[in-house]
Amino acid sequence: MTGGRHIVLYGRPVIGRAGWLEQALGPAWSIETLDYAAPRAAREAAFVQADAVVCVRYDASVPPAPRLRLVQVPGVGTDEIDLEVLPGTATLCNVRGHGPGAAEFVILHLLEWRQRSRDAEASFRKGSWEASSRFGAPPRGELFGATVTLIGYGEIGRALADRLEPFGVRLRVANRSALADAARFDRTGGLDQVAELVDGADFAVVCVALTAETRGLVGEDVLMRLGPNGVLVNIARGPVVDEAALYAALREGRLGGAVIDVWYRYPEAEDPDQSPAHHPFGTLGNVVMTPHVSGWTEGTVARRWADILTNLRQLETGGDFINVVRRARPA
């Protein structure tokens, strides 16, 4: 080791940034990359020296890390960090910056659900004019005038509200706490009012953090209120929405459709079963499925790693961390 401080990039999602970090930090840090499947001896040797770890997952399989001062998650969600095994010496931080990309993803799919441009393009490529008014096609829908319920009003919810307002939609918001800008919305309420707030909506967008309170928040009662003309968009975490209830409602036509970007299974690359759920959502024609890409944009990556770099430099200088989820416990 050549540097005075040691950072471990732990897991496939972060190990590719080693070169960038080396250039940004200079010789004050030594950087080591490890996959989750690395031999135990290699992980022990790395973690015993670690001052900082950048990782998505931190659980009981992580070896002792007596020097650890910072555990940095490269996303907003910390649901794969086991706080029971996280060293008390370490501060846990996440990052932000995903609002613009995630909001654009949602708007893209809301527009597509109403406009159906991909279907029209695909049939036209095959030589059909069936989508044209000249041949008697019904008119396409519009996002203008639609009712959209935001379930959660964090960074993504606020970014969505700002971008959806110019489309002329009616906005409702369900949130854990009261909204300072509630007057701008058609209706607002707490998370215990989600069913009421999705009743009659055209779209419901799930963008709330996964916690013990929100696990299963969107269940059969909420889906029934959204109804056969409503569309659920989930860009938060899979388990915020009850999987079995969602699948049954979609299959039976009690829910109009869904755009699902976050899932119930995240297999490792070598896992022979790469399915993202315990139910076959891919067999349903009223579902759009994407592999957790809503916030994964060039802008998001740049903003997130700028935050990570800030915290590493704060660790070096003794400054205050940003985006703190849990502070180190006093010795």
Coordinates of C-alpha atoms in Angstrom, one line a residue:
M1 CA 0.0 0.0 0.0
T2 CA 1.4 3.4 -1.0
G3 CA -1.2 5.8 0.4
G4 CA -1.8 7.0 3.9
R5 CA -5.5 6.1 3.7
H6 CA -7.2 3.0 2.3
I7 CA -10.5 2.8 0.4
V8 CA -12.2 -0.4 -0.6
L9 CA -14.5 -0.4 -3.6
Y10 CA -16.7 -3.4 -2.8
G11 CA -18.9 -5.0 -5.3
R12 CA -19.5 -5.0 -9.1
P13 CA -21.5 -1.7 -9.1
V14 CA -18.5 0.4 -7.9
I15 CA -15.3 -1.4 -8.8
G16 CA -15.1 0.2 -12.3
R17 CA -14.5 3.6 -10.7
A18 CA -11.1 2.8 -9.3
G19 CA -9.1 4.6 -12.1
W20 CA -11.3 7.7 -11.8
L21 CA -10.9 7.8 -8.0
E22 CA -7.1 7.3 -8.2
Q23 CA -6.8 10.3 -10.5
A24 CA -9.2 12.4 -8.5
L25 CA -7.7 11.6 -5.0
G26 CA -4.0 11.4 -5.9
P27 CA -1.4 9.5 -3.8
A28 CA -3.0 10.3 -0.4
W29 CA -5.2 7.3 -0.9
S30 CA -4.6 3.7 -1.9
I31 CA -7.6 2.1 -3.6
E32 CA -8.5 -1.6 -3.6
T33 CA -11.3 -3.3 -5.6
L34 CA -13.1 -6.4 -4.4
D35 CA -16.1 -8.4 -5.7
Y36 CA -18.5 -9.9 -3.2
A37 CA -17.3 -13.3 -4.2
A38 CA -13.6 -12.6 -3.5
P39 CA -11.9 -15.2 -1.2
R40 CA -12.4 -14.6 2.5
A41 CA -8.7 -14.1 3.1
A42 CA -8.6 -11.3 0.5
R43 CA -11.6 -9.5 2.0
E44 CA -10.1 -9.8 5.5
A45 CA -6.8 -8.3 4.3
A46 CA -8.6 -5.4 2.6
F47 CA -11.2 -4.6 5.3
V48 CA -8.7 -4.6 8.2
Q49 CA -7.0 -1.7 6.6
A50 CA -10.0 0.1 5.3
D51 CA -10.7 3.7 6.3
A52 CA -13.6 4.0 3.8
V53 CA -15.8 1.5 1.9
V54 CA -17.9 2.3 -1.1
C55 CA -20.5 -0.4 -1.5
V56 CA -24.2 -1.1 -2.1
R57 CA -24.2 -4.1 0.3
Y58 CA -22.8 -4.4 3.8
D59 CA -23.9 -7.4 5.8
A60 CA -22.6 -10.1 8.1
S61 CA -20.4 -11.5 5.4
V62 CA -18.1 -8.4 5.6
P63 CA -15.0 -9.1 7.7
P64 CA -14.0 -6.9 10.7
A65 CA -13.0 -3.4 9.8
P66 CA -11.5 -1.7 12.9
R67 CA -10.3 1.4 11.1
L68 CA -13.5 2.1 9.2
R69 CA -14.8 5.7 9.4
L70 CA -17.0 6.0 6.3
V71 CA -19.4 3.6 4.5
Q72 CA -20.5 5.3 1.3
V73 CA -23.4 4.0 -0.7
P74 CA -23.3 5.1 -4.4
G75 CA -27.1 5.5 -4.6
V76 CA -29.9 6.8 -2.5
G77 CA -31.2 3.5 -1.1
T78 CA -29.5 2.0 1.9
D79 CA -31.8 -1.0 2.3
E80 CA -28.9 -3.5 1.6
I81 CA -26.8 -2.0 4.5
D82 CA -27.3 -4.0 7.7
L83 CA -27.1 -1.4 10.4
E84 CA -26.7 -4.1 13.0
V85 CA -23.3 -5.2 11.6
L86 CA -22.1 -1.7 10.5
P87 CA -19.2 -0.7 12.8
G88 CA -20.1 2.0 15.3
T89 CA -16.9 3.8 14.2
A90 CA -18.3 4.4 10.7
T91 CA -20.7 7.1 9.4
L92 CA -23.1 5.8 6.7
C93 CA -23.8 8.2 3.8
N94 CA -25.7 8.0 0.6
V95 CA -25.8 10.2 -2.5
R96 CA -28.4 12.2 -4.4
G97 CA -28.5 13.6 -7.9
H98 CA -30.8 11.1 -9.4
G99 CA -33.9 13.3 -9.6
P100 CA -33.6 14.7 -13.2
G101 CA -32.8 11.3 -14.8
A102 CA -35.5 9.4 -12.9
A103 CA -38.1 12.1 -13.6
E104 CA -37.3 12.1 -17.3
F105 CA -37.7 8.3 -17.3
V106 CA -41.1 8.5 -15.7
I107 CA -42.3 11.3 -18.1
L108 CA -41.1 9.3 -21.1
H109 CA -43.2 6.3 -20.0
L110 CA -46.3 8.4 -19.1
L111 CA -46.1 10.0 -22.6
E112 CA -45.6 6.7 -24.3
W113 CA -48.5 5.1 -22.4
R114 CA -50.8 7.8 -23.7
Q115 CA -49.2 8.3 -27.2
R116 CA -48.4 4.7 -28.1
S117 CA -45.8 5.9 -30.6
R118 CA -43.7 2.7 -30.5
D119 CA -46.7 0.6 -31.4
A120 CA -47.5 3.0 -34.3
E121 CA -43.9 3.0 -35.5
A122 CA -43.7 -0.8 -35.3
S123 CA -46.8 -1.4 -37.3
F124 CA -45.9 1.2 -39.9
R125 CA -42.5 -0.4 -40.4
K126 CA -44.4 -3.5 -41.3
G127 CA -46.4 -1.6 -44.0
S128 CA -49.6 -1.0 -42.1
W129 CA -51.4 2.4 -41.9
E130 CA -53.7 1.1 -39.1
A131 CA -52.6 3.9 -36.7
S132 CA -53.5 6.7 -39.1
S133 CA -56.7 8.7 -39.0
R134 CA -56.8 8.3 -42.8
F135 CA -57.6 4.7 -42.2
G136 CA -60.1 5.1 -39.3
A137 CA -57.7 4.8 -36.4
P138 CA -58.9 6.0 -33.0
P139 CA -57.1 9.2 -31.7
R140 CA -54.1 8.8 -29.4
G141 CA -54.3 9.9 -25.8
E142 CA -52.6 12.9 -24.2
L143 CA -50.8 13.5 -20.9
F144 CA -52.5 16.9 -20.8
G145 CA -55.4 16.8 -18.3
A146 CA -54.3 13.5 -16.7
T147 CA -54.3 13.0 -12.9
V148 CA -51.0 11.7 -11.5
T149 CA -50.5 10.7 -7.9
L150 CA -46.9 10.8 -6.5
I151 CA -46.3 8.4 -3.7
G152 CA -43.4 10.0 -2.0
Y153 CA -42.1 13.5 -2.3
G154 CA -38.3 13.3 -2.0
E155 CA -35.8 14.3 -4.6
I156 CA -37.6 12.3 -7.4
G157 CA -41.0 13.4 -6.3
R158 CA -40.1 17.1 -6.4
A159 CA -38.3 16.7 -9.7
L160 CA -41.3 15.0 -11.2
A161 CA -43.7 17.7 -9.9
D162 CA -41.6 20.5 -11.4
R163 CA -41.5 18.8 -14.7
L164 CA -45.0 17.5 -14.9
E165 CA -46.7 20.8 -14.1
P166 CA -46.0 22.3 -17.6
F167 CA -47.8 19.3 -19.1
G168 CA -51.1 20.5 -17.6
V169 CA -51.6 17.4 -15.3
R170 CA -53.4 17.4 -12.0
L171 CA -51.0 16.4 -9.3
R172 CA -51.7 14.6 -6.0
V173 CA -49.1 13.7 -3.4
A174 CA -48.9 11.2 -0.6
N175 CA -46.0 11.7 1.7
R176 CA -44.7 10.8 5.1
S177 CA -44.6 14.4 6.3
A178 CA -46.6 17.5 5.5
L179 CA -45.6 19.5 2.4
A180 CA -44.5 23.1 2.6
D181 CA -45.7 23.7 -1.0
A182 CA -49.0 21.7 -0.7
A183 CA -51.0 24.6 -2.2
R184 CA -49.5 23.8 -5.7
F185 CA -51.2 20.3 -5.7
D186 CA -54.7 19.2 -6.4
R187 CA -54.7 17.1 -3.2
T188 CA -52.2 15.9 -0.6
G189 CA -52.2 13.5 2.3
G190 CA -50.1 11.1 4.4
L191 CA -49.0 7.7 3.5
D192 CA -52.0 6.3 5.3
Q193 CA -54.1 8.0 2.7
V194 CA -52.5 6.5 -0.4
A195 CA -55.6 4.5 -1.4
E196 CA -57.7 7.7 -1.3
L197 CA -55.2 9.7 -3.3
V198 CA -54.9 7.1 -6.1
D199 CA -58.6 6.7 -6.5
G200 CA -59.5 7.9 -10.0
A201 CA -55.9 8.8 -10.9
D202 CA -54.6 7.9 -14.4
F203 CA -51.1 7.2 -13.1
A204 CA -49.6 6.5 -9.7
V205 CA -45.8 6.9 -9.4
V206 CA -44.1 5.1 -6.5
C207 CA -41.0 7.1 -5.5
V208 CA -40.9 6.6 -1.8
A209 CA -37.9 5.0 0.1
L210 CA -38.2 1.4 1.2
T211 CA -38.5 1.3 5.0
A212 CA -40.3 -0.9 7.5
E213 CA -43.2 1.6 7.2
T214 CA -43.4 1.5 3.4
R215 CA -42.8 -2.2 2.7
G216 CA -46.0 -3.5 1.1
L217 CA -47.5 0.1 1.2
V218 CA -49.1 -0.4 -2.2
G219 CA -51.2 -3.5 -1.7
E220 CA -54.4 -4.9 -3.1
D221 CA -56.5 -2.1 -1.6
V222 CA -54.5 0.6 -3.3
L223 CA -54.4 -1.3 -6.6
M224 CA -58.1 -1.7 -6.6
R225 CA -58.6 2.0 -6.0
L226 CA -56.3 2.8 -8.9
G227 CA -58.4 0.4 -11.0
P228 CA -58.7 -1.0 -14.5
N229 CA -57.9 2.4 -16.2
G230 CA -55.0 3.3 -13.9
V231 CA -51.3 2.6 -14.4
L232 CA -48.7 2.1 -11.7
V233 CA -45.1 3.2 -12.2
N234 CA -42.6 1.9 -9.7
I235 CA -39.1 3.4 -9.6
A236 CA -38.6 3.2 -5.9
R237 CA -38.0 -0.3 -4.6
G238 CA -39.8 -3.5 -5.6
P239 CA -41.1 -4.5 -2.1
V240 CA -42.9 -1.1 -1.6
V241 CA -45.5 -2.8 -3.9
D242 CA -46.9 -6.2 -2.9
E243 CA -45.7 -8.5 -5.6
A244 CA -48.4 -11.1 -5.5
A245 CA -51.2 -8.4 -5.4
L246 CA -49.6 -6.5 -8.3
Y247 CA -49.3 -9.6 -10.5
A248 CA -52.8 -10.7 -9.8
A249 CA -54.3 -7.3 -10.4
L250 CA -52.5 -7.0 -13.7
R251 CA -53.3 -10.5 -14.9
E252 CA -56.9 -10.2 -14.0
G253 CA -57.4 -6.7 -15.5
R254 CA -58.2 -5.1 -12.2
L255 CA -55.3 -2.7 -12.8
G256 CA -54.8 -1.2 -16.2
G257 CA -51.1 -1.5 -16.5
A258 CA -47.7 -1.0 -14.9
V259 CA -44.2 0.3 -15.6
I260 CA -41.9 -1.6 -13.4
D261 CA -38.2 -0.6 -13.1
V262 CA -37.4 -2.0 -9.6
W263 CA -37.7 -5.6 -8.7
Y264 CA -38.1 -8.4 -6.2
R265 CA -35.0 -10.4 -7.1
Y266 CA -31.5 -9.1 -8.0
P267 CA -29.5 -12.2 -9.0
E268 CA -25.7 -12.2 -9.2
A269 CA -24.3 -12.5 -12.7
E270 CA -23.5 -16.2 -12.3
D271 CA -26.9 -17.1 -11.0
P272 CA -28.6 -19.4 -13.5
D273 CA -32.0 -17.9 -12.6
Q274 CA -32.0 -14.3 -13.8
S275 CA -35.7 -13.7 -13.3
P276 CA -36.4 -10.3 -11.5
A277 CA -39.5 -11.5 -9.6
H278 CA -41.3 -14.6 -8.2
H279 CA -44.2 -14.1 -10.6
P280 CA -43.9 -14.1 -14.5
F281 CA -44.6 -10.4 -15.2
G282 CA -42.9 -10.8 -18.6
T283 CA -45.9 -12.9 -19.8
L284 CA -48.3 -10.0 -19.3
G285 CA -49.1 -7.6 -22.2
N286 CA -50.0 -4.7 -19.9
V287 CA -46.5 -4.4 -18.3
V288 CA -43.4 -2.4 -19.3
M289 CA -40.3 -3.9 -17.7
T290 CA -36.9 -2.3 -17.4
P291 CA -33.8 -3.5 -15.4
H292 CA -33.6 -0.7 -12.7
V293 CA -32.4 2.0 -15.1
S294 CA -34.7 4.9 -14.3
G295 CA -32.0 7.0 -12.5
W296 CA -29.0 5.6 -14.3
T297 CA -27.9 8.5 -16.5
E298 CA -24.6 10.2 -17.3
G299 CA -25.7 13.1 -15.2
T300 CA -26.7 11.0 -12.2
V301 CA -23.3 9.2 -12.3
A302 CA -21.4 12.5 -12.4
R303 CA -23.4 14.0 -9.6
R304 CA -23.2 11.0 -7.4
W305 CA -19.5 10.5 -7.7
A306 CA -18.9 14.2 -7.0
D307 CA -20.7 13.6 -3.7
I308 CA -18.6 10.5 -3.0
L309 CA -15.4 12.4 -3.7
T310 CA -16.6 15.2 -1.4
N311 CA -17.0 12.8 1.5
L312 CA -13.7 11.1 0.9
R313 CA -12.0 14.5 1.0
Q314 CA -13.9 15.4 4.2
L315 CA -12.7 12.2 5.8
E316 CA -9.2 13.2 4.9
T317 CA -9.5 16.7 6.3
G318 CA -11.8 16.0 9.2
G319 CA -14.7 18.0 7.7
D320 CA -18.4 17.3 7.9
F321 CA -19.9 14.6 5.7
I322 CA -22.8 15.3 3.4
N323 CA -25.9 13.1 2.9
V324 CA -25.5 11.4 6.3
V325 CA -27.8 8.5 6.9
R326 CA -26.3 7.4 10.2
R327 CA -23.6 9.0 12.1
A328 CA -20.7 7.2 13.9
R329 CA -21.5 6.4 17.5
P330 CA -19.3 8.2 20.1
A331 CA -16.6 5.9 21.4

